[in-house]
PDB file of C-alpha atoms in Angstrom:
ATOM      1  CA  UNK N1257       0.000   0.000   0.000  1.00  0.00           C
ATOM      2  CA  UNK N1258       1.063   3.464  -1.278  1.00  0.00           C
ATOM      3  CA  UNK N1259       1.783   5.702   1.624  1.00  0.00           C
ATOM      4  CA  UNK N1260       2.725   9.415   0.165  1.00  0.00           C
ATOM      5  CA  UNK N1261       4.651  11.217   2.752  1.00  0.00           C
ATOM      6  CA  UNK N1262       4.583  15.314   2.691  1.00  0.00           C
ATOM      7  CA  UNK N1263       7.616  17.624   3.394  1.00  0.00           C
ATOM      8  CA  UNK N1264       9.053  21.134   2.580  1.00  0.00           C
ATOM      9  CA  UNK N1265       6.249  23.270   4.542  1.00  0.00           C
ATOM     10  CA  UNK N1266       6.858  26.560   6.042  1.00  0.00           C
ATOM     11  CA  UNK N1267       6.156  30.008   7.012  1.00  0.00           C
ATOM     12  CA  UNK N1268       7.345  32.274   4.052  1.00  0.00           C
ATOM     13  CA  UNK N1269       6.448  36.317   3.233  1.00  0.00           C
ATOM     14  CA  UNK N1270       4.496  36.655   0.429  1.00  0.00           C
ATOM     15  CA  UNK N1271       6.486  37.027  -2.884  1.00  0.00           C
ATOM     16  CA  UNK N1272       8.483  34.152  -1.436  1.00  0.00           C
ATOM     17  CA  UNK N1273       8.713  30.333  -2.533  1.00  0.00           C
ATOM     18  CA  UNK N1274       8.523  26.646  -1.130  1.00  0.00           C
ATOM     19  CA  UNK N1275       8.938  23.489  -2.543  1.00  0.00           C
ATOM     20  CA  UNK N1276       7.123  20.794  -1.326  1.00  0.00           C
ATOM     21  CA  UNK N1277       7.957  17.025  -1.740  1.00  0.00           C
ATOM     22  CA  UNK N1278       6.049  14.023  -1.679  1.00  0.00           C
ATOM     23  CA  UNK N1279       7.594  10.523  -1.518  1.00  0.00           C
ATOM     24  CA  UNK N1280       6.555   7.090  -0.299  1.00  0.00           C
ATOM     25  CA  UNK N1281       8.798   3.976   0.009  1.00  0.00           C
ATOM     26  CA  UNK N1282       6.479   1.583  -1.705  1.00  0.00           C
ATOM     27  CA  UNK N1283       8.069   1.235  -5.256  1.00  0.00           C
ATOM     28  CA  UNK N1284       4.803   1.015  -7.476  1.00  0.00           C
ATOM     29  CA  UNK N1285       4.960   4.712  -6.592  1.00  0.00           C
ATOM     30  CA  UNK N1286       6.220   5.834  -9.758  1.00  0.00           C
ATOM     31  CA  UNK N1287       3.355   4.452 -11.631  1.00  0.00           C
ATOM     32  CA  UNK N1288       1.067   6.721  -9.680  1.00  0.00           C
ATOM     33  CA  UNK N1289      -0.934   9.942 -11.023  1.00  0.00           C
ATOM     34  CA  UNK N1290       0.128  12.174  -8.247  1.00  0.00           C
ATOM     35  CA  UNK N1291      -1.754  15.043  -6.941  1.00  0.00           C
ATOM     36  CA  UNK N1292      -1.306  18.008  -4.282  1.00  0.00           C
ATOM     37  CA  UNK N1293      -4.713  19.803  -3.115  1.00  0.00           C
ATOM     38  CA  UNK N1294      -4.681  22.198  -0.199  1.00  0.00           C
ATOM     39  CA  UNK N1295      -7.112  23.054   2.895  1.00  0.00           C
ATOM     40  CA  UNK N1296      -7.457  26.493   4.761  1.00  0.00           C
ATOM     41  CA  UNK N1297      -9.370  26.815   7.610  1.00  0.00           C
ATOM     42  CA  UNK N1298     -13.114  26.574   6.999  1.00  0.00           C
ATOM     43  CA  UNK N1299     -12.807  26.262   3.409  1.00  0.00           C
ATOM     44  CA  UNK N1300     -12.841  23.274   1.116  1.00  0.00           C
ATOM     45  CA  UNK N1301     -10.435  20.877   0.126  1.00  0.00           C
ATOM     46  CA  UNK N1302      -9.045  22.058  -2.855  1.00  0.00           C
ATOM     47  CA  UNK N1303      -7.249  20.976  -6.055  1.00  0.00           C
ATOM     48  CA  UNK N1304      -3.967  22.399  -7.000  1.00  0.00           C
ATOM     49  CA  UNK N1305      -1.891  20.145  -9.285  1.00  0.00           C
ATOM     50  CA  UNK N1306      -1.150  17.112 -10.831  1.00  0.00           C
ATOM     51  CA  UNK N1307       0.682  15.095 -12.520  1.00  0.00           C
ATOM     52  CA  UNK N1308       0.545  11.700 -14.464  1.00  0.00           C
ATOM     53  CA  UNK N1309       3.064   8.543 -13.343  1.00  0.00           C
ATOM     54  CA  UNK N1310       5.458   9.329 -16.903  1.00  0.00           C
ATOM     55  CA  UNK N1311       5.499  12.819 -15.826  1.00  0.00           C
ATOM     56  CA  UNK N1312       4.293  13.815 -19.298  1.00  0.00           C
ATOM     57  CA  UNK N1313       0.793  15.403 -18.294  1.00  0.00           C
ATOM     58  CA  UNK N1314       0.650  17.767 -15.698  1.00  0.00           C
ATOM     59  CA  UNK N1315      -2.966  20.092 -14.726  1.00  0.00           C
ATOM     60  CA  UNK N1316      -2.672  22.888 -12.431  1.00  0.00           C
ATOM     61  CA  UNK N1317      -5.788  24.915 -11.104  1.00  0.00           C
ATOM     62  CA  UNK N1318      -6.390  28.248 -12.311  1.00  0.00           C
ATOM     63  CA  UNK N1319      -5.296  29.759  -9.497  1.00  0.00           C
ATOM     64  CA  UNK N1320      -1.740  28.912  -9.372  1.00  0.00           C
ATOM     65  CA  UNK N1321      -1.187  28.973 -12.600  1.00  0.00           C
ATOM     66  CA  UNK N1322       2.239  30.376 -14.029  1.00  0.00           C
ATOM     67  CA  UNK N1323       3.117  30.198 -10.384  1.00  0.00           C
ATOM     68  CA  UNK N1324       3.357  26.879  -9.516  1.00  0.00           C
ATOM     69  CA  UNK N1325       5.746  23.812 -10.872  1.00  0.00           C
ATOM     70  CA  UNK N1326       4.975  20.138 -10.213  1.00  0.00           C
ATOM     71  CA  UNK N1327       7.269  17.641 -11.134  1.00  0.00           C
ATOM     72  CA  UNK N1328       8.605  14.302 -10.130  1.00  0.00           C
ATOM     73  CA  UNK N1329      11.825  11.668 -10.302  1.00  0.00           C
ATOM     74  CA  UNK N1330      11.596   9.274  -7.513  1.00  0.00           C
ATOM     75  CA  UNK N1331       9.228  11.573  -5.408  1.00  0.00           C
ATOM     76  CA  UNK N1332       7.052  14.133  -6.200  1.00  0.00           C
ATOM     77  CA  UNK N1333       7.731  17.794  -6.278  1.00  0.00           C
ATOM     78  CA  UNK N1334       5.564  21.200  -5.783  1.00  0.00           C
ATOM     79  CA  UNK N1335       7.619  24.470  -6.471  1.00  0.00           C
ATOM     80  CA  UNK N1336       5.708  27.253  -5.054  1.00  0.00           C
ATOM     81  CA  UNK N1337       6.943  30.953  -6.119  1.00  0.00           C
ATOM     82  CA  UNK N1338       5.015  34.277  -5.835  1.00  0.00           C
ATOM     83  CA  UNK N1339       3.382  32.786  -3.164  1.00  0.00           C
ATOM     84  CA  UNK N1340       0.304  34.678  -1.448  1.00  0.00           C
ATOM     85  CA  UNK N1341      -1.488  34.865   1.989  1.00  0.00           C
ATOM     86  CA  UNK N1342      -4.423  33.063   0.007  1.00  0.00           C
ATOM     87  CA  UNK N1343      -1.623  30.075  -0.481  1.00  0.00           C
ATOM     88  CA  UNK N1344      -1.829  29.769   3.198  1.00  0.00           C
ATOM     89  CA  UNK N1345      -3.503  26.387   3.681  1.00  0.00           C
ATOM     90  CA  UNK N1346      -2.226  22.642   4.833  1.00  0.00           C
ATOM     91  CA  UNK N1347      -1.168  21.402   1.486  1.00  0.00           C
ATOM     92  CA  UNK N1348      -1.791  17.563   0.854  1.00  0.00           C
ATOM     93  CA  UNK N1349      -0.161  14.596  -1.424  1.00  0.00           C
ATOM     94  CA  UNK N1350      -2.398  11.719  -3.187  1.00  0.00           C
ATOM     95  CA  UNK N1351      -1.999   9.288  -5.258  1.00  0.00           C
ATOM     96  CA  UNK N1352      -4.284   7.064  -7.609  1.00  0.00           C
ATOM     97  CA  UNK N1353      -3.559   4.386  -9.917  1.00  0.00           C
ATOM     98  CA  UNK N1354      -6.358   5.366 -12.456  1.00  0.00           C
ATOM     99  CA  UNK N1355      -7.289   8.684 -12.324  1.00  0.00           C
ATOM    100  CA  UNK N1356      -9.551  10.029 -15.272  1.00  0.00           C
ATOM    101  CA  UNK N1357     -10.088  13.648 -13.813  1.00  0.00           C
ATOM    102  CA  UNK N1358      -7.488  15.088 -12.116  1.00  0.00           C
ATOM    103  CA  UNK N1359      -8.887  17.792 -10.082  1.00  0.00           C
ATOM    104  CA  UNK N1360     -11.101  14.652  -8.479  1.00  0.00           C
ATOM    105  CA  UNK N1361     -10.028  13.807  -4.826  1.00  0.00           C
ATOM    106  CA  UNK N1362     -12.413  10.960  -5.194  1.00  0.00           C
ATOM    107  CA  UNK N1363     -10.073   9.412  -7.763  1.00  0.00           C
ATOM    108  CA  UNK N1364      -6.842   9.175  -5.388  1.00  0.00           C
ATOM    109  CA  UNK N1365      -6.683   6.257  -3.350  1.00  0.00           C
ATOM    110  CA  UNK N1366      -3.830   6.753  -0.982  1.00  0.00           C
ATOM    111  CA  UNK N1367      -2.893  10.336   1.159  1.00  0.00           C
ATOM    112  CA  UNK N1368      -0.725  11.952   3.127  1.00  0.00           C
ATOM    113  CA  UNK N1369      -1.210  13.470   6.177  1.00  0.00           C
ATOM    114  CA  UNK N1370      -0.215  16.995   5.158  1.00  0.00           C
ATOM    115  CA  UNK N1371       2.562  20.013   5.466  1.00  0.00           C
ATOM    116  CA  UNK N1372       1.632  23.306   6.545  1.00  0.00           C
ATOM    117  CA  UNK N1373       1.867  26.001   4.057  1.00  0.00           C
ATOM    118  CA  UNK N1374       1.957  30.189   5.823  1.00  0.00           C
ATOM    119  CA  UNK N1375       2.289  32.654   3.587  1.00  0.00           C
ATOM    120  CA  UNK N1376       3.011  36.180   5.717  1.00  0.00           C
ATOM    121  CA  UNK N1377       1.566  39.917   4.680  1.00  0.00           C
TER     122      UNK N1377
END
């Protein structure tokens, strides 16, 4: 069983960036889709990026757009620049063998439990 495994979170100004990585031990990891979504306090969970196991299709929310990189070797990456109070959230990993809509958290199977993201004023 896939267990994704979130690190890189901080407290950063806005303007500033963060790179957030995602790895799990299990091997079949690479042939994951891989996602990161985010939470804020009283708000939804929602979709930021993805990207499929060959690392050949990648989908990124509106929102972040031009500001955000995902990319992946052996684990997983999220490079966050520009980053904005409205970043601030606790950003999460998941992965799913079959995923046919990528902004879908119903689609990934396994998570991880999460890495703070604070973006400063």
């Amino acid at each position: 069983q896939v267990q994704p495994v979130e690190s890189g979170g901080g407290l950063v100004q806005a303007g500033g960036s963060l790179r957030l990585s995602c790895a799990a031990s299990d091997r079949t990891f690479s042939s994951y889709t891989v996602g990161w979504f985010r939470q804020a306090p009283r708000k939804e969970r929602e979709f930021v990026a993805a990207i499929s196991w060959s690392g050949g299709t990648k989908y990124y929310a509106d929102s972040v757009k031009g500001r955000f990189t995902i990319s992946r070797d052996n684990a997983v990456y999220l490079q966050m620049n520009s980053l904005k109070p409205e970043d601030t959230a606790v950003y999460y990993c998941a992965a799913g063998q079959i995923v046919e809509s990528y902004p879908n958290h119903y689609e990934y199977a396994y998570w991880g439990q999460g890495t703070q993201v604070t973006v400063s004023s």
